[in-house]
XYZ file of N, CA and C in Angstrom:
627
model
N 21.106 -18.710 -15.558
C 21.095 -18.583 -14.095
C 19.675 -18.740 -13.573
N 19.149 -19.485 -12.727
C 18.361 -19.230 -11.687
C 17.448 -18.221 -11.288
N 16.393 -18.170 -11.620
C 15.854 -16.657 -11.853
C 15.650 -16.141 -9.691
N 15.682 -17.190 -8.996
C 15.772 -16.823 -7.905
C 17.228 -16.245 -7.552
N 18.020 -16.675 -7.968
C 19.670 -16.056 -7.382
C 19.636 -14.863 -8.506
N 18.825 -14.498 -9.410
C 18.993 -13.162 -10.475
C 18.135 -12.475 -9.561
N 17.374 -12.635 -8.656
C 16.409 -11.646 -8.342
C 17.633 -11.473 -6.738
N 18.066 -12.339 -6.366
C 18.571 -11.671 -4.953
C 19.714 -10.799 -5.102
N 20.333 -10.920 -6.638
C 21.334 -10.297 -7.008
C 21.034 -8.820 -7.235
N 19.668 -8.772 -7.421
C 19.340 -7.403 -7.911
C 18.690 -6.625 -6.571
N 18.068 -7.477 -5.671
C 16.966 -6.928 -4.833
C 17.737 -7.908 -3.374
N 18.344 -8.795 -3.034
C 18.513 -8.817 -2.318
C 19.485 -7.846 -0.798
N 18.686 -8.254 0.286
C 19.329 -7.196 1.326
C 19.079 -6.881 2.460
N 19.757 -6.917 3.270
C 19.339 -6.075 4.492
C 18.957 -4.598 4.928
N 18.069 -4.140 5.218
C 17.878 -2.521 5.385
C 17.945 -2.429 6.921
N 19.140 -1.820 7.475
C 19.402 -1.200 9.024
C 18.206 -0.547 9.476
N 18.104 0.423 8.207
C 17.255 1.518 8.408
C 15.260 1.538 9.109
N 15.541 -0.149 8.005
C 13.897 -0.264 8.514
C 13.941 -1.809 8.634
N 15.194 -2.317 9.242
C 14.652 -3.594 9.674
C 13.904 -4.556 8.534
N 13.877 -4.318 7.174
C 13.167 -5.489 6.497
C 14.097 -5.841 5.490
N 13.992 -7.286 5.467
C 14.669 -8.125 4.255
C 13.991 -8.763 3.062
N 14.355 -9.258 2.054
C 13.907 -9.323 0.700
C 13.381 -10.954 1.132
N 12.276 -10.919 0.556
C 11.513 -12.779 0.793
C 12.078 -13.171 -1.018
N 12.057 -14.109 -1.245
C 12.799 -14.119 -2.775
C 12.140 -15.468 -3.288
N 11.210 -16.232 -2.472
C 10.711 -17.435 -3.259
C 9.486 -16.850 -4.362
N 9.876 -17.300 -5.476
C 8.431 -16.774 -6.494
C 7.542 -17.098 -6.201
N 7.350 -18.599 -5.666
C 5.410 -18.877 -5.152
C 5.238 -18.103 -3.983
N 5.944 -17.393 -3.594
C 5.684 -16.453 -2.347
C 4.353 -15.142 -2.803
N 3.258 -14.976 -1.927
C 2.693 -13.836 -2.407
C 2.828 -12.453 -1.620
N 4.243 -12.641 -0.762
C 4.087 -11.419 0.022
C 5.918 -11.092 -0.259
N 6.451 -10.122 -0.923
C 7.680 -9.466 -1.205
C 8.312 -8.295 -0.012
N 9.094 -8.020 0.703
C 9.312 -7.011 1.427
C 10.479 -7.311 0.874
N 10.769 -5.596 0.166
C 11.840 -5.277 -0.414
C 12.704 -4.282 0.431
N 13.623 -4.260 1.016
C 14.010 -3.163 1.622
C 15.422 -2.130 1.356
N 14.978 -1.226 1.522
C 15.910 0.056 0.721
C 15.973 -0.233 -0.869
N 14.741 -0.720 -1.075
C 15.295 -0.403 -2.951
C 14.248 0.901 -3.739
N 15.344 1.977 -4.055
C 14.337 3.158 -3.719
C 15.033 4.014 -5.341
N 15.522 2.669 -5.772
C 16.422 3.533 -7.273
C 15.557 2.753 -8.173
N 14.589 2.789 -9.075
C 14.098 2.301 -10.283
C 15.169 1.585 -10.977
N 16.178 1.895 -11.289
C 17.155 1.676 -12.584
C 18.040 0.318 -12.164
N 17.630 0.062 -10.734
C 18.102 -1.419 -10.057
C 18.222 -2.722 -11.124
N 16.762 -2.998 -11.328
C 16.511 -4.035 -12.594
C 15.635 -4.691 -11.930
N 15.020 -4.526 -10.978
C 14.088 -5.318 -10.584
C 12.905 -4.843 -11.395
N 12.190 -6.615 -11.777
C 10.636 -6.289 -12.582
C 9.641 -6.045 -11.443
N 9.879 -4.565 -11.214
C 8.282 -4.268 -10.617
C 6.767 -4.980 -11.128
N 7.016 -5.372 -12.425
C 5.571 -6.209 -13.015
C 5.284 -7.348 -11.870
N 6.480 -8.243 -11.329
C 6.485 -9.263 -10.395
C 5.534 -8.788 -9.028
N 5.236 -7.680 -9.091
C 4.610 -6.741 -7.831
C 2.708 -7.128 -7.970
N 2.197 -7.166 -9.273
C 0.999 -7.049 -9.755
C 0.528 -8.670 -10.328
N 0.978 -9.329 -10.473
C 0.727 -10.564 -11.078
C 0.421 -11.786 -10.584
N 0.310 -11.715 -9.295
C 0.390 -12.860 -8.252
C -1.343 -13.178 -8.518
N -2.132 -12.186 -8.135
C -3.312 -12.545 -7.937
C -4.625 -11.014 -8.496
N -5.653 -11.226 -8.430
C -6.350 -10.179 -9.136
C -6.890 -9.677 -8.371
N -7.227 -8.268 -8.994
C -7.408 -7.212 -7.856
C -6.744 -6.999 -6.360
N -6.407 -5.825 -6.538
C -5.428 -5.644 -5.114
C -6.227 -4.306 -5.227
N -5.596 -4.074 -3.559
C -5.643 -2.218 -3.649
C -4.266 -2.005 -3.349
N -3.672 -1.011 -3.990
C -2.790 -0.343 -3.610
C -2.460 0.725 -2.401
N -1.287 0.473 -1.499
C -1.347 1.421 -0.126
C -0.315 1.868 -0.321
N 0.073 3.620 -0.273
C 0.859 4.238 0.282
C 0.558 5.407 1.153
N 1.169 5.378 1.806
C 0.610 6.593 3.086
C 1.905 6.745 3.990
N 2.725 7.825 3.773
C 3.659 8.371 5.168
C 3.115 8.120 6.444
N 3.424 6.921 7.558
C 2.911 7.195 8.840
C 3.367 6.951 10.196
N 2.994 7.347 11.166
C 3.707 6.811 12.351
C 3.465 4.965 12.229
N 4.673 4.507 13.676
C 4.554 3.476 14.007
C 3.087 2.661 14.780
N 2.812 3.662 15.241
C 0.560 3.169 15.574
C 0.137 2.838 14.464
N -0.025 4.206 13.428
C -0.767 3.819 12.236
C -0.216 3.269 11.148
N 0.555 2.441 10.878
C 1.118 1.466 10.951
C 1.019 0.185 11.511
N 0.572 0.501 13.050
C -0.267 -0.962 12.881
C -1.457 -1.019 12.837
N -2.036 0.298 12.645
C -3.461 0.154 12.417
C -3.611 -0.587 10.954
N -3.045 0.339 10.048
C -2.909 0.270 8.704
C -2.849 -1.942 8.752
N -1.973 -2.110 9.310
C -1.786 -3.797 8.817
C -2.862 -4.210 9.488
N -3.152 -3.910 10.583
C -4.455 -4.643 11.124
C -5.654 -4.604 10.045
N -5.920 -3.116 9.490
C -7.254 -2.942 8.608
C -7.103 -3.797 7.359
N -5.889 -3.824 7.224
C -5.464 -4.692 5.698
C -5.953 -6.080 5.932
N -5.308 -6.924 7.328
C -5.503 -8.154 7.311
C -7.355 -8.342 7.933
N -7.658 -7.033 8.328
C -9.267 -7.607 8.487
C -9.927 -8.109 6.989
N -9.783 -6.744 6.383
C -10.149 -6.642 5.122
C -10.221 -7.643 4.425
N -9.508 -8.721 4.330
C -9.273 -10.017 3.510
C -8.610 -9.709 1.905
N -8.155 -8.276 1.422
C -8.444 -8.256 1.001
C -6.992 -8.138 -0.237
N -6.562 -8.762 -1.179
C -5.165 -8.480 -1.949
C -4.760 -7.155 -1.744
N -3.829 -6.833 -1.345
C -3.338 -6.187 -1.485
C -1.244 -5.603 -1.714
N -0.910 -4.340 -2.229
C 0.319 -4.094 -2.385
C 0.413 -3.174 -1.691
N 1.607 -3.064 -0.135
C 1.935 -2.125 0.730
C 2.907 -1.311 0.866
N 3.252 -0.226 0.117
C 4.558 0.726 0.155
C 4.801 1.071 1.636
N 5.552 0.786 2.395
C 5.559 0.740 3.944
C 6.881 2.076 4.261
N 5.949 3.465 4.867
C 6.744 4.654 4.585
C 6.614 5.021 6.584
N 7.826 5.369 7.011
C 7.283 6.441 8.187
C 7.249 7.799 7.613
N 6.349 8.686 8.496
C 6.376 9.790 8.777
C 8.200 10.845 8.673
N 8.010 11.446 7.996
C 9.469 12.346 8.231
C 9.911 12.674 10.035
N 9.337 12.676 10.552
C 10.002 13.069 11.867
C 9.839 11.914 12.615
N 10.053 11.006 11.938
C 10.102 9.241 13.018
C 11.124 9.036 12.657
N 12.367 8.983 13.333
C 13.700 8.049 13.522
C 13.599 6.547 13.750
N 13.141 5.724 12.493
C 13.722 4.278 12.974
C 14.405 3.501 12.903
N 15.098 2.765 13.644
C 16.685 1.553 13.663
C 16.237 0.512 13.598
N 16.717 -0.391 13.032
C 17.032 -1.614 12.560
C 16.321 -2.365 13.907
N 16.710 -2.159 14.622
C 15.830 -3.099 15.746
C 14.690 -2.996 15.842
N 14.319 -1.978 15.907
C 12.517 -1.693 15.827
C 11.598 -2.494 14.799
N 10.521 -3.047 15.776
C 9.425 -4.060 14.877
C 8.532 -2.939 13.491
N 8.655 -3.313 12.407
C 8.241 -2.179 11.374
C 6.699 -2.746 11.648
N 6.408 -4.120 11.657
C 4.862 -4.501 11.684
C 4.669 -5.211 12.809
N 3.435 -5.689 13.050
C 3.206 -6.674 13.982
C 4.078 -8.082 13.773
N 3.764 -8.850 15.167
C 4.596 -9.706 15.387
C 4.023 -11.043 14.285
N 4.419 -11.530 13.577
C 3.884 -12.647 12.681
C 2.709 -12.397 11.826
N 3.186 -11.113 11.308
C 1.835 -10.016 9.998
C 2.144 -11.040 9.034
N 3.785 -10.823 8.376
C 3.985 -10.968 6.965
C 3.755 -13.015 6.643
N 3.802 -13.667 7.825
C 3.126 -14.768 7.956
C 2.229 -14.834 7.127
N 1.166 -14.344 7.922
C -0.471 -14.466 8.077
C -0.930 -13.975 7.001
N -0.114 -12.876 5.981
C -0.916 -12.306 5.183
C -0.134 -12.364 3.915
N 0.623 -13.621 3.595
C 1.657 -13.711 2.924
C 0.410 -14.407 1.082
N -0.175 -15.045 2.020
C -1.110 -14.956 0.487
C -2.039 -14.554 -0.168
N -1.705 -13.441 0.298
C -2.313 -12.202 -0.569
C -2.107 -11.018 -0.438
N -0.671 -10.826 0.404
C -0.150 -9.040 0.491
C 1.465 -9.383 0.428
N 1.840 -8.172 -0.558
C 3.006 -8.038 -0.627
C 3.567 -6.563 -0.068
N 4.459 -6.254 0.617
C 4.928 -5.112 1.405
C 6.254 -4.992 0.755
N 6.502 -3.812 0.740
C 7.513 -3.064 0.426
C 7.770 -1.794 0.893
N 9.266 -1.935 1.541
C 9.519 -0.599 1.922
C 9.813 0.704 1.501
N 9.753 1.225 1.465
C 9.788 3.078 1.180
C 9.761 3.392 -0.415
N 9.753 2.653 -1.173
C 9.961 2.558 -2.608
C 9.431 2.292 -3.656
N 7.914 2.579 -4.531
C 7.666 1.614 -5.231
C 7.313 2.536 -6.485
N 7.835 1.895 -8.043
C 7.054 2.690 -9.027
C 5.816 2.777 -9.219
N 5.304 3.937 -8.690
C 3.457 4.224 -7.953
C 3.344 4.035 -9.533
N 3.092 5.024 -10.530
C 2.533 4.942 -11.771
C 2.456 3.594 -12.418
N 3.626 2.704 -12.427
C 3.628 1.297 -13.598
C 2.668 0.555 -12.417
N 2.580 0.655 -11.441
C 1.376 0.131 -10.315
C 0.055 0.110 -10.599
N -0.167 1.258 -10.234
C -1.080 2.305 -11.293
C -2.247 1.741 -12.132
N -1.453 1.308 -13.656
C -1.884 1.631 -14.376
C -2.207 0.106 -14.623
N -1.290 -0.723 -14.260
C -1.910 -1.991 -13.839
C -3.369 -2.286 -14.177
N -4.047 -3.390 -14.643
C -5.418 -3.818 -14.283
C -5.663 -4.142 -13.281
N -4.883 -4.806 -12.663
C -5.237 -5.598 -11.375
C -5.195 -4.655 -9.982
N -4.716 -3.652 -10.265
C -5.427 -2.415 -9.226
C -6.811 -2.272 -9.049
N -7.321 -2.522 -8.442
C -8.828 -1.986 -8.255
C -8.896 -0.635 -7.293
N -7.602 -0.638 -6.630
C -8.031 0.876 -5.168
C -6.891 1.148 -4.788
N -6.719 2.280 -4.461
C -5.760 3.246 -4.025
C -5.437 4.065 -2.759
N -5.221 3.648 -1.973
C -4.978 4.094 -0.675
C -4.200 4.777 -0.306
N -4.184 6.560 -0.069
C -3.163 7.028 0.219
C -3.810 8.602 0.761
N -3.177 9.344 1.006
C -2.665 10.677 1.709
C -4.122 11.789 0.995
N -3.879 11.290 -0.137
C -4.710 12.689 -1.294
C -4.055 13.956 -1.396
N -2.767 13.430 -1.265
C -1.898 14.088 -2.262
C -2.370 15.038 -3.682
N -1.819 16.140 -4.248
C -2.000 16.058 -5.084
C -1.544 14.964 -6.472
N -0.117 15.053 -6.150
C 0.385 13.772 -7.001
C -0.223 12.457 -7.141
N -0.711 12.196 -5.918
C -1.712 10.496 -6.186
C -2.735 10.555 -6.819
N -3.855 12.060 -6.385
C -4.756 12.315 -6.980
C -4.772 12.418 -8.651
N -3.724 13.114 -9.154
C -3.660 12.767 -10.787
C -3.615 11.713 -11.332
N -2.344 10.935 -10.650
C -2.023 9.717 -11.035
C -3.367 8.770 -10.934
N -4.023 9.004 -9.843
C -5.199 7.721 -9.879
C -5.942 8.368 -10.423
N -6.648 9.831 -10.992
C -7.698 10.039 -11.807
C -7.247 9.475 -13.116
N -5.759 9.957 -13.997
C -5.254 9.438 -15.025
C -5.404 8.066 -15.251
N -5.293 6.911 -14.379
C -4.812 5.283 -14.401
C -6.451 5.481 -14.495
N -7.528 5.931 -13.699
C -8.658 5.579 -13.631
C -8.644 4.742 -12.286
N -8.203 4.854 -11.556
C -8.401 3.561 -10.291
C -9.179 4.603 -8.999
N -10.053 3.834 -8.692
C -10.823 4.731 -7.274
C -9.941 4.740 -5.925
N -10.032 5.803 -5.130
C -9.342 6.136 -4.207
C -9.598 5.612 -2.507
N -9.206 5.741 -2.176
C -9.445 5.237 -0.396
C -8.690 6.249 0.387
N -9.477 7.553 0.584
C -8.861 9.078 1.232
C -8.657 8.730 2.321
N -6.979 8.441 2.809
C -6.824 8.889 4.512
C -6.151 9.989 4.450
N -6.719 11.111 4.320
C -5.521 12.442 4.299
C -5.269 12.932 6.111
N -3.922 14.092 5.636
C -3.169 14.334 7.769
C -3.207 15.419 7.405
N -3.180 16.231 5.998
C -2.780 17.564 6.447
C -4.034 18.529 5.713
N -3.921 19.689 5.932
C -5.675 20.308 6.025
C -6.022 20.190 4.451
N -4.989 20.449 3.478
C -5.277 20.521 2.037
C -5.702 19.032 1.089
N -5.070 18.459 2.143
C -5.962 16.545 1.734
C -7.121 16.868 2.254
N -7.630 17.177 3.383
C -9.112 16.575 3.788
C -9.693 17.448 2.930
N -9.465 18.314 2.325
C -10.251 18.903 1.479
C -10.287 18.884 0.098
N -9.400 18.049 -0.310
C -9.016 17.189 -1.984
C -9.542 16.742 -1.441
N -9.962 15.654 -0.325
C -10.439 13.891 -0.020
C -12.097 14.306 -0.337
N -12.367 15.210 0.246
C -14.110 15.322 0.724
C -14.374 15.953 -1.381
N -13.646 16.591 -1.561
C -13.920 16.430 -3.715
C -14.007 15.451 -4.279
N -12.753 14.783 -3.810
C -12.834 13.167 -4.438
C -13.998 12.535 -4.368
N -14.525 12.427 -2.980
C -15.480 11.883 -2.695
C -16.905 12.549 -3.433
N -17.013 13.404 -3.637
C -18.464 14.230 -4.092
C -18.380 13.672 -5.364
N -17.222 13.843 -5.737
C -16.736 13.710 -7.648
C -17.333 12.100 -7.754
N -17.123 11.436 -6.934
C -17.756 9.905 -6.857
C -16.584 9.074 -7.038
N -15.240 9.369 -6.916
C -14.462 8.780 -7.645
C -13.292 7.823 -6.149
N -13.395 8.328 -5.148
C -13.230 7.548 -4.481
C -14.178 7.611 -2.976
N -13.743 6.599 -1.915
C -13.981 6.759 -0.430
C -13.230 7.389 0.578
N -13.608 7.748 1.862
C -12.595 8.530 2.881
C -12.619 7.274 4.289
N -11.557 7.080 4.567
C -11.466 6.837 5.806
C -11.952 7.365 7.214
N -13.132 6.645 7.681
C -13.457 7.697 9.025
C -12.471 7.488 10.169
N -12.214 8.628 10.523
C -11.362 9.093 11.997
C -12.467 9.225 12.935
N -11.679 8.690 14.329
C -12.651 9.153 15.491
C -12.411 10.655 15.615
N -13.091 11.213 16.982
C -13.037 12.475 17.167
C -11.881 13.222 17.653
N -10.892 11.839 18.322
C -9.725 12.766 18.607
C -8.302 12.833 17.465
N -8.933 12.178 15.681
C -7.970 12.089 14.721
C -7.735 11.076 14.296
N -7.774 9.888 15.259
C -6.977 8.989 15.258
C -7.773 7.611 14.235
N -7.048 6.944 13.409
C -7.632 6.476 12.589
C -7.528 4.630 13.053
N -8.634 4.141 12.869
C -8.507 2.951 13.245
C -8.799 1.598 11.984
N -8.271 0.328 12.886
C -7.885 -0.402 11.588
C -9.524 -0.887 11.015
N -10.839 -0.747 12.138
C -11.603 -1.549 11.760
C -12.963 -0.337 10.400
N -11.680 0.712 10.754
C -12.767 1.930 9.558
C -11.767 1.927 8.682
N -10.452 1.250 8.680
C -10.073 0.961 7.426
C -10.291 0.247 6.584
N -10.457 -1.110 7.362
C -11.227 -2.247 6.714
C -12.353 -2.252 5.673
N -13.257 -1.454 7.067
C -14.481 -1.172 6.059
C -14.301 -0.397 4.682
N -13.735 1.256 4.451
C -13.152 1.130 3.853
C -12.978 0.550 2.612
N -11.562 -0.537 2.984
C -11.353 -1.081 1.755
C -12.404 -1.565 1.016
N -13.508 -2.608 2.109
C -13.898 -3.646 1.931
C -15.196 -3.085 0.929
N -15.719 -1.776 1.395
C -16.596 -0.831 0.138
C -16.225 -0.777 -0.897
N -14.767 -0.510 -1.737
C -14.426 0.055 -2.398
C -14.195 -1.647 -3.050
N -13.422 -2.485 -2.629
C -12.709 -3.412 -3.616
C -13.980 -5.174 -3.487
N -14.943 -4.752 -2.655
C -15.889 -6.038 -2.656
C -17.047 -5.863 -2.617
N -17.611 -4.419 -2.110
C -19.584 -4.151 -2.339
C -19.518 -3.121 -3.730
N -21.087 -3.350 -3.610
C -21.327 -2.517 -5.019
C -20.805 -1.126 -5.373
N -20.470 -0.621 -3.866
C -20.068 0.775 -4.012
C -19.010 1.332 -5.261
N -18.296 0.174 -4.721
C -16.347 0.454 -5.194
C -17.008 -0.505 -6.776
N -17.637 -1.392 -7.215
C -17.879 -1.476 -8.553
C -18.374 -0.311 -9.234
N -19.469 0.464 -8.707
C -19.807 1.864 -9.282
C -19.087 2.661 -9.583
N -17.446 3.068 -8.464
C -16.972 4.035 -8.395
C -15.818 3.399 -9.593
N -15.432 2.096 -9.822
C -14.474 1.723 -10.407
C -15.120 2.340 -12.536
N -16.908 1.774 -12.520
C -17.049 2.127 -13.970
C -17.303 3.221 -14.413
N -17.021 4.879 -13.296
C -17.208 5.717 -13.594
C -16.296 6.225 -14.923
């Protein structure tokens, strides 16, 4: 069989829930998978990491703003990346609602792949072609990326991240996202950001610690 009609068999779909459908051409470098949130599916998550070298990895619970901040900082950035695309628990969204900007997955199709609510973070991880890690500062991410060894990119929301994030950071092991003064996080201090961690000397230092 067709390794394209084996992959729509496994991963193809519509998600009501978040409005995104499965892209399924292999020379494609941008995947939006939607509602596939069971591992045991059969899809090769490896297909996630192999397109191109060095990515950073993004997951972060967030509203629909930061969300488009988040894609805006990505597509400033220039920079590969893999997008676990999560709302916030108290955001209700329907199928009609735009999940990204209007003509994102276009524009940034060769060199970002998005995926919705679902991705095996660890086999990601541990990947080579991870160079950075973008997320919450969680405790759970925080192990997982000290374990894999991959440097971090701290946007934490709740008081016990900003204070894992600002360790991380002392420890040398990753960067923090700056917020303005009223919280709110923007795409062009994400950018930067990335662009420390996965293209200036910084993020080479923090990667051979």
């Amino acid at each position: 069989m067709d390794m394209k009609l084996k992959l729509w068999s496994w991963a193809g779909g519509f998600s009501a829930e978040t409005g995104l459908f499965v892209f399924l051409e292999m020379a494609a470098a941008v995947w939006v998978v939607g509602g596939v949130r069971d591992p045991t599916m059969g899809v090769d998550w490896r297909l996630l990491v192999v397109f191109m070298v060095s990515r950073v990895f993004v997951v972060v619970s967030v509203n629909k703003e930061e969300i488009e901040e988040i894609a805006r900082g990505l597509e400033l950035s220039n920079v590969n990346f893999i997008w676990v695309v999560n709302f916030s628990f108290d955001e209700k969204i329907s199928g009609s609602d735009k999940i990204l900007p209007e003509g994102y997955i276009e524009r940034v199709k060769e060199r970002g792949m998005i995926v919705a609510k679902w991705a095996p973070q660890a086999k990601i991880l541990r990947h080579s072609n991870i160079g950075g890690f973008l997320n919450h500062c969680g405790s759970n991410s925080i192990l997982e990326s000290l374990y894999f060894g991959v440097p971090l990119i701290a946007m934490p929301v709740l008081v016990d991240q900003f204070i894992a994030a600002r360790y991380m950071v002392e420890l040398g092991v990753g960067l923090e996202v700056k917020r303005e003064e009223n919280g709110k996080v923007k795409a062009e201090e994400i950018a930067k950001a990335i662009k420390n961690l996965m293209v200036e000397k910084k993020g080479e230092e923090l990667r051979d610690r």
